Amino acid sequence: MLEKDFRSHQEDQCLSKEFTCLKCNTINNRSQQHSELQCLEMQIISIKEKLDILEEKPKRIEDNYNRLLQLYERLKRNANYAAKIQLYRDARQPSAPPYESPSPTNSEIGSSTLFSQVAAIRNGPLRISTINFAQIPRAIKNGGHIPNGYAGFNWENAYYMFEDFVKARQLKGFTNAFVNSRQYVAYNGRGDSMSFSLCDQSKTFGLHSFEAISIYHEDFKLSVAAYRVDVLFDTKFVMLTTAKATTFEMDWEQIDKVVFKPERNLETLKPETFALTCLNLLL
């Protein structure tokens, strides 16, 4: 088959073919984008319709319905604030103003009942905060400890450094951290663990992602642990490089403390130092 005939076949025949989604049982054309959110919407609608006609609601079906609602909420919220993070990550303020999630139309949801159920969960105000370590109170040109209270957090073994200081002292290990117009970074003193926690212990936050770079060691292993009321919530491991800062998604919610712990490297005498260029939070 010639290439032009193949393209014509794709456009005129393949894309018009219908398929049935095995999860939500809807019929779609191949040319249509059947997203995960759309699939969840249809599943929720289907289960809600079944529950509405049953006098006794089976617990198994209700539990499944609630799980789907929670998953829908999380996926939609992540899509909303992930887009906002890109807008705020280069902001000079440590926190960005609150915003309201966009309200969907009935046609987007497909059911007024579903709209009220989902909207009640996900239309609360979200506050995106990108901390890029700018405007630290009483900052000095040689750098220093990040003071407690900065951006609403207490900081342990967290230090800040300016780009001008790095250039003046020719600190090659930190040079690659200052890209994309960044002028400030945070780093762990003496290569030890670094943490930050909310000043207001009655509140929680979410860590969507962070950007980090290794200062001295290639293939540098860093453990990142989230806590909730002094109880370990989750731990993830990431690998850092000295070439450039890398963004790592955590997608943690309702936590109050994060601990960064570097893996010890006994092959050299250099400390296990890493730099954070930004923290993308959901408050």
mmCIF file of C-alpha atoms in Angstrom:
data_model
loop_
_atom_site.group_PDB
_atom_site.id
_atom_site.type_symbol
_atom_site.label_atom_id
_atom_site.label_comp_id
_atom_site.label_asym_id
_atom_site.label_seq_id
_atom_site.Cartn_x
_atom_site.Cartn_y
_atom_site.Cartn_z
ATOM 1 C CA MET A 1 0.000 0.000 0.000
ATOM 2 C CA LEU A 2 1.351 3.416 -0.964
ATOM 3 C CA GLU A 3 1.918 5.971 1.799
ATOM 4 C CA LYS A 4 -0.787 8.305 0.481
ATOM 5 C CA ASP A 5 -3.238 5.404 0.331
ATOM 6 C CA PHE A 6 -2.334 4.400 3.872
ATOM 7 C CA ARG A 7 -2.936 7.938 5.152
ATOM 8 C CA SER A 8 -6.246 8.089 3.315
ATOM 9 C CA HIS A 9 -7.182 4.738 4.842
ATOM 10 C CA GLN A 10 -6.379 6.072 8.312
ATOM 11 C CA GLU A 11 -8.329 9.290 7.855
ATOM 12 C CA ASP A 12 -11.367 7.895 6.091
ATOM 13 C CA GLN A 13 -11.754 4.431 7.589
ATOM 14 C CA CYS A 14 -9.744 3.750 10.756
ATOM 15 C CA LEU A 15 -10.606 6.980 12.534
ATOM 16 C CA SER A 16 -14.311 6.542 11.872
ATOM 17 C CA LYS A 17 -14.389 3.047 13.364
ATOM 18 C CA GLU A 18 -16.214 2.703 16.649
ATOM 19 C CA PHE A 19 -14.978 0.937 19.757
ATOM 20 C CA THR A 20 -16.552 0.168 23.124
ATOM 21 C CA CYS A 21 -14.744 1.089 26.332
ATOM 22 C CA LEU A 22 -14.686 -1.972 28.591
ATOM 23 C CA LYS A 23 -14.698 0.184 31.727
ATOM 24 C CA CYS A 24 -17.584 2.581 31.108
ATOM 25 C CA ASN A 25 -19.337 0.712 28.238
ATOM 26 C CA THR A 26 -19.540 3.821 26.053
ATOM 27 C CA ILE A 27 -19.158 3.716 22.270
ATOM 28 C CA ASN A 28 -16.556 6.090 20.811
ATOM 29 C CA ASN A 29 -14.957 6.823 17.457
ATOM 30 C CA ARG A 30 -11.206 6.359 17.166
ATOM 31 C CA SER A 31 -10.946 10.006 16.184
ATOM 32 C CA GLN A 32 -12.381 10.984 19.562
ATOM 33 C CA GLN A 33 -10.187 11.292 22.628
ATOM 34 C CA HIS A 34 -11.681 9.093 25.322
ATOM 35 C CA SER A 35 -9.781 10.396 28.338
ATOM 36 C CA GLU A 36 -9.512 8.834 31.763
ATOM 37 C CA LEU A 37 -11.593 11.662 33.234
ATOM 38 C CA GLN A 38 -14.361 11.128 30.687
ATOM 39 C CA CYS A 39 -14.305 7.410 31.408
ATOM 40 C CA LEU A 40 -14.612 8.027 35.147
ATOM 41 C CA GLU A 41 -17.499 10.438 34.593
ATOM 42 C CA MET A 42 -19.444 7.838 32.667
ATOM 43 C CA GLN A 43 -18.733 5.149 35.264
ATOM 44 C CA ILE A 44 -19.931 7.442 38.053
ATOM 45 C CA ILE A 45 -23.091 8.313 36.138
ATOM 46 C CA SER A 46 -23.847 4.653 35.495
ATOM 47 C CA ILE A 47 -23.390 3.624 39.130
ATOM 48 C CA LYS A 48 -25.381 6.630 40.392
ATOM 49 C CA GLU A 49 -28.300 5.697 38.166
ATOM 50 C CA LYS A 50 -28.249 2.148 39.559
ATOM 51 C CA LEU A 51 -28.137 3.379 43.136
ATOM 52 C CA ASP A 52 -31.040 5.765 42.563
ATOM 53 C CA ILE A 53 -33.428 2.954 41.642
ATOM 54 C CA LEU A 54 -32.412 0.647 44.503
ATOM 55 C CA GLU A 55 -34.225 0.950 47.805
ATOM 56 C CA GLU A 56 -31.438 -0.843 49.664
ATOM 57 C CA LYS A 57 -28.036 0.427 48.636
ATOM 58 C CA PRO A 58 -25.469 -2.420 48.533
ATOM 59 C CA LYS A 59 -22.411 -1.381 50.512
ATOM 60 C CA ARG A 60 -20.049 -2.776 47.879
ATOM 61 C CA ILE A 61 -21.588 -0.606 45.155
ATOM 62 C CA GLU A 62 -21.656 2.481 47.377
ATOM 63 C CA ASP A 63 -17.999 1.974 48.312
ATOM 64 C CA ASN A 64 -17.053 1.645 44.650
ATOM 65 C CA TYR A 65 -19.049 4.776 43.834
ATOM 66 C CA ASN A 66 -17.287 6.781 46.555
ATOM 67 C CA ARG A 67 -13.859 5.540 45.428
ATOM 68 C CA LEU A 68 -14.579 6.637 41.866
ATOM 69 C CA LEU A 69 -15.675 10.069 43.096
ATOM 70 C CA GLN A 70 -12.464 10.454 45.071
ATOM 71 C CA LEU A 71 -10.364 9.382 42.100
ATOM 72 C CA TYR A 72 -12.244 11.788 39.829
ATOM 73 C CA GLU A 73 -11.673 14.580 42.332
ATOM 74 C CA ARG A 74 -7.954 13.905 42.534
ATOM 75 C CA LEU A 75 -7.370 13.639 38.787
ATOM 76 C CA LYS A 76 -9.307 16.823 38.072
ATOM 77 C CA ARG A 77 -7.623 18.742 40.859
ATOM 78 C CA ASN A 78 -4.169 17.597 39.757
ATOM 79 C CA ALA A 79 -4.914 18.739 36.218
ATOM 80 C CA ASN A 80 -6.022 22.132 37.539
ATOM 81 C CA TYR A 81 -3.123 22.904 39.814
ATOM 82 C CA ALA A 82 -0.440 21.302 37.657
ATOM 83 C CA ALA A 83 -1.291 23.870 34.993
ATOM 84 C CA LYS A 84 -1.187 26.658 37.556
ATOM 85 C CA ILE A 85 2.195 25.544 38.885
ATOM 86 C CA GLN A 86 3.832 26.269 35.545
ATOM 87 C CA LEU A 87 2.542 29.839 35.717
ATOM 88 C CA TYR A 88 3.767 30.461 39.257
ATOM 89 C CA ARG A 89 7.045 28.545 39.437
ATOM 90 C CA ASP A 90 9.107 31.538 38.262
ATOM 91 C CA ALA A 91 7.226 34.063 40.402
ATOM 92 C CA ARG A 92 9.303 36.190 42.733
ATOM 93 C CA GLN A 93 6.856 35.867 45.635
ATOM 94 C CA PRO A 94 7.136 32.787 47.862
ATOM 95 C CA SER A 95 3.381 32.264 47.673
ATOM 96 C CA ALA A 96 0.831 32.761 44.933
ATOM 97 C CA PRO A 97 -2.724 34.079 45.487
ATOM 98 C CA PRO A 98 -5.659 31.696 45.899
ATOM 99 C CA TYR A 99 -7.812 30.827 42.938
ATOM 100 C CA GLU A 100 -11.084 29.039 42.318
ATOM 101 C CA SER A 101 -11.173 25.845 40.292
ATOM 102 C CA PRO A 102 -13.124 26.313 37.041
ATOM 103 C CA SER A 103 -16.711 25.102 37.331
ATOM 104 C CA PRO A 104 -17.721 22.533 34.693
ATOM 105 C CA THR A 105 -20.865 22.871 32.658
ATOM 106 C CA ASN A 106 -23.638 20.305 32.709
ATOM 107 C CA SER A 107 -22.681 19.197 29.215
ATOM 108 C CA GLU A 108 -19.161 18.420 30.385
ATOM 109 C CA ILE A 109 -20.460 16.182 33.146
ATOM 110 C CA GLY A 110 -23.450 14.726 31.394
ATOM 111 C CA SER A 111 -25.705 14.659 34.453
ATOM 112 C CA SER A 112 -26.949 17.385 36.789
ATOM 113 C CA THR A 113 -26.877 14.898 39.664
ATOM 114 C CA LEU A 114 -23.267 14.012 38.972
ATOM 115 C CA PHE A 115 -22.417 17.678 38.590
ATOM 116 C CA SER A 116 -23.626 18.470 42.092
ATOM 117 C CA GLN A 117 -21.832 15.439 43.559
ATOM 118 C CA VAL A 118 -18.470 16.106 41.933
ATOM 119 C CA ALA A 119 -18.611 19.890 42.127
ATOM 120 C CA ALA A 120 -19.263 19.704 45.853
ATOM 121 C CA ILE A 121 -15.996 17.819 46.251
ATOM 122 C CA ARG A 122 -13.646 19.652 43.907
ATOM 123 C CA ASN A 123 -14.854 23.233 43.585
ATOM 124 C CA GLY A 124 -13.368 24.452 46.864
ATOM 125 C CA PRO A 125 -10.676 27.142 46.702
ATOM 126 C CA LEU A 126 -7.194 25.855 45.906
ATOM 127 C CA ARG A 127 -4.058 27.759 46.841
ATOM 128 C CA ILE A 128 -1.019 27.158 44.715
ATOM 129 C CA SER A 129 2.268 28.106 46.319
ATOM 130 C CA THR A 130 5.592 27.885 44.525
ATOM 131 C CA ILE A 131 8.463 28.484 46.915
ATOM 132 C CA ASN A 132 11.557 29.578 45.030
ATOM 133 C CA PHE A 133 13.462 30.920 48.047
ATOM 134 C CA ALA A 134 13.180 34.555 47.015
ATOM 135 C CA GLN A 135 12.653 37.432 49.456
ATOM 136 C CA ILE A 136 14.009 35.679 52.518
ATOM 137 C CA PRO A 137 13.744 38.111 55.457
ATOM 138 C CA ARG A 138 17.034 39.768 56.434
ATOM 139 C CA ALA A 139 18.934 37.735 53.833
ATOM 140 C CA ILE A 140 22.669 38.353 53.537
ATOM 141 C CA LYS A 141 24.748 38.110 50.356
ATOM 142 C CA ASN A 142 26.875 35.226 51.646
ATOM 143 C CA GLY A 143 23.793 33.117 52.314
ATOM 144 C CA GLY A 144 22.630 31.590 55.557
ATOM 145 C CA HIS A 145 19.983 29.536 57.322
ATOM 146 C CA ILE A 146 16.403 29.835 56.066
ATOM 147 C CA PRO A 147 14.535 31.358 59.021
ATOM 148 C CA ASN A 148 11.570 29.640 60.599
ATOM 149 C CA GLY A 149 8.343 31.227 59.429
ATOM 150 C CA TYR A 150 9.517 31.755 55.857
ATOM 151 C CA ALA A 151 6.570 30.959 53.554
ATOM 152 C CA GLY A 152 4.682 29.597 56.582
ATOM 153 C CA PHE A 153 7.123 26.766 57.378
ATOM 154 C CA ASN A 154 9.754 25.840 59.933
ATOM 155 C CA TRP A 155 13.060 24.876 58.296
ATOM 156 C CA GLU A 156 15.647 22.451 59.688
ATOM 157 C CA ASN A 157 19.191 22.393 58.269
ATOM 158 C CA ALA A 158 17.977 24.369 55.248
ATOM 159 C CA TYR A 159 20.269 27.080 53.896
ATOM 160 C CA TYR A 160 19.915 29.577 51.058
ATOM 161 C CA MET A 161 22.461 30.738 48.495
ATOM 162 C CA PHE A 162 22.438 33.533 45.905
ATOM 163 C CA GLU A 163 23.620 33.252 42.310
ATOM 164 C CA ASP A 164 25.908 36.296 42.671
ATOM 165 C CA PHE A 165 27.731 34.640 45.567
ATOM 166 C CA VAL A 166 28.221 31.434 43.551
ATOM 167 C CA LYS A 167 29.676 33.373 40.621
ATOM 168 C CA ALA A 168 31.958 35.464 42.827
ATOM 169 C CA ARG A 169 33.350 32.411 44.642
ATOM 170 C CA GLN A 170 33.319 30.222 41.510
ATOM 171 C CA LEU A 171 31.426 27.445 43.266
ATOM 172 C CA LYS A 172 31.184 25.140 40.268
ATOM 173 C CA GLY A 173 29.040 22.577 42.019
ATOM 174 C CA PHE A 174 26.190 25.063 42.380
ATOM 175 C CA THR A 175 26.467 26.667 38.938
ATOM 176 C CA ASN A 176 24.041 24.333 37.166
ATOM 177 C CA ALA A 177 21.353 25.039 39.759
ATOM 178 C CA PHE A 178 20.986 28.622 38.566
ATOM 179 C CA VAL A 179 19.177 28.180 35.264
ATOM 180 C CA ASN A 180 15.903 29.520 33.855
ATOM 181 C CA SER A 181 16.556 32.914 35.470
ATOM 182 C CA ARG A 182 16.774 31.424 38.964
ATOM 183 C CA GLN A 183 18.681 33.578 41.438
ATOM 184 C CA TYR A 184 18.197 31.658 44.687
ATOM 185 C CA VAL A 185 18.396 28.032 45.825
ATOM 186 C CA ALA A 186 18.139 26.130 49.087
ATOM 187 C CA TYR A 187 20.581 23.409 50.101
ATOM 188 C CA ASN A 188 21.243 20.984 52.948
ATOM 189 C CA GLY A 189 24.008 22.032 55.295
ATOM 190 C CA ARG A 190 26.993 19.680 55.732
ATOM 191 C CA GLY A 191 25.298 17.115 53.498
ATOM 192 C CA ASP A 192 22.870 16.134 56.277
ATOM 193 C CA SER A 193 19.095 15.680 56.180
ATOM 194 C CA MET A 194 16.918 18.715 55.561
ATOM 195 C CA SER A 195 13.245 19.156 56.418
ATOM 196 C CA PHE A 196 10.417 21.652 56.434
ATOM 197 C CA SER A 197 7.140 21.554 58.359
ATOM 198 C CA LEU A 198 4.119 23.791 58.789
ATOM 199 C CA CYS A 199 4.285 26.425 61.504
ATOM 200 C CA ASP A 200 0.564 25.941 62.140
ATOM 201 C CA GLN A 201 0.366 22.328 63.269
ATOM 202 C CA SER A 202 -3.423 22.307 62.931
ATOM 203 C CA LYS A 203 -3.162 22.573 59.135
ATOM 204 C CA THR A 204 -1.865 20.384 56.314
ATOM 205 C CA PHE A 205 -0.514 20.950 52.818
ATOM 206 C CA GLY A 206 0.169 18.992 49.652
ATOM 207 C CA LEU A 207 3.510 18.538 47.919
ATOM 208 C CA HIS A 208 2.867 18.283 44.210
ATOM 209 C CA SER A 209 6.505 18.343 43.091
ATOM 210 C CA PHE A 210 9.953 19.773 43.647
ATOM 211 C CA GLU A 211 13.031 20.509 41.544
ATOM 212 C CA ALA A 212 16.470 19.456 42.763
ATOM 213 C CA ILE A 213 20.055 18.951 41.634
ATOM 214 C CA SER A 214 23.093 17.163 43.075
ATOM 215 C CA ILE A 215 26.040 19.421 43.811
ATOM 216 C CA TYR A 216 28.966 16.968 43.858
ATOM 217 C CA HIS A 217 27.870 13.375 43.215
ATOM 218 C CA GLU A 218 26.514 11.860 40.019
ATOM 219 C CA ASP A 219 23.589 9.414 40.336
ATOM 220 C CA PHE A 220 22.902 10.813 43.773
ATOM 221 C CA LYS A 221 20.167 8.954 45.695
ATOM 222 C CA LEU A 222 17.823 11.041 47.815
ATOM 223 C CA SER A 223 14.973 9.745 49.967
ATOM 224 C CA VAL A 224 11.949 12.005 50.421
ATOM 225 C CA ALA A 225 9.601 11.204 53.298
ATOM 226 C CA ALA A 226 6.211 12.726 54.081
ATOM 227 C CA TYR A 227 4.760 12.843 57.588
ATOM 228 C CA ARG A 228 1.326 13.467 59.024
ATOM 229 C CA VAL A 229 1.134 14.221 62.768
ATOM 230 C CA ASP A 230 4.602 12.677 63.297
ATOM 231 C CA VAL A 231 3.529 9.463 61.554
ATOM 232 C CA LEU A 232 5.310 8.408 58.356
ATOM 233 C CA PHE A 233 2.879 8.782 55.456
ATOM 234 C CA ASP A 234 5.028 7.757 52.489
ATOM 235 C CA THR A 235 8.633 7.581 51.292
ATOM 236 C CA LYS A 236 9.954 7.899 47.754
ATOM 237 C CA PHE A 237 13.469 7.682 46.334
ATOM 238 C CA VAL A 238 14.794 9.875 43.519
ATOM 239 C CA MET A 239 18.097 10.036 41.648
ATOM 240 C CA LEU A 240 19.777 13.408 41.175
ATOM 241 C CA THR A 241 22.362 14.440 38.620
ATOM 242 C CA THR A 242 24.912 17.252 38.614
ATOM 243 C CA ALA A 243 24.136 18.213 35.008
ATOM 244 C CA LYS A 244 20.796 19.893 35.584
ATOM 245 C CA ALA A 245 17.932 20.262 38.014
ATOM 246 C CA THR A 246 15.206 17.638 37.674
ATOM 247 C CA THR A 247 11.538 17.912 38.593
ATOM 248 C CA PHE A 248 10.065 15.076 40.652
ATOM 249 C CA GLU A 249 6.320 14.657 41.210
ATOM 250 C CA MET A 250 5.256 13.491 44.676
ATOM 251 C CA ASP A 251 1.469 14.056 44.566
ATOM 252 C CA TRP A 252 1.165 13.974 48.360
ATOM 253 C CA GLU A 253 -1.842 15.498 50.083
ATOM 254 C CA GLN A 254 -2.756 16.313 53.689
ATOM 255 C CA ILE A 255 0.769 16.129 55.091
ATOM 256 C CA ASP A 256 2.517 18.478 57.524
ATOM 257 C CA LYS A 257 6.225 17.670 57.182
ATOM 258 C CA VAL A 258 8.711 16.615 54.490
ATOM 259 C CA VAL A 259 12.203 15.234 55.158
ATOM 260 C CA PHE A 260 14.964 15.021 52.521
ATOM 261 C CA LYS A 261 17.628 12.457 53.470
ATOM 262 C CA PRO A 262 20.690 11.965 51.211
ATOM 263 C CA GLU A 263 22.296 8.562 50.855
ATOM 264 C CA ARG A 264 25.859 8.502 52.135
ATOM 265 C CA ASN A 265 28.643 8.302 49.543
ATOM 266 C CA LEU A 266 31.897 6.956 51.004
ATOM 267 C CA GLU A 267 33.857 7.048 47.757
ATOM 268 C CA THR A 268 34.787 10.735 48.057
ATOM 269 C CA LEU A 269 35.370 13.238 50.833
ATOM 270 C CA LYS A 270 32.784 15.653 49.462
ATOM 271 C CA PRO A 271 29.519 16.079 51.376
ATOM 272 C CA GLU A 272 26.199 14.723 50.105
ATOM 273 C CA THR A 273 24.909 18.163 49.206
ATOM 274 C CA PHE A 274 21.890 18.847 47.014
ATOM 275 C CA ALA A 275 20.061 22.026 46.074
ATOM 276 C CA LEU A 276 16.345 22.718 45.817
ATOM 277 C CA THR A 277 15.380 25.265 43.181
ATOM 278 C CA CYS A 278 11.661 25.241 43.960
ATOM 279 C CA LEU A 279 8.884 23.500 45.891
ATOM 280 C CA ASN A 280 5.427 23.291 44.309
ATOM 281 C CA LEU A 281 2.824 23.070 47.058
ATOM 282 C CA LEU A 282 -0.934 22.889 47.368
ATOM 283 C CA LEU A 283 -2.202 24.717 50.457
#
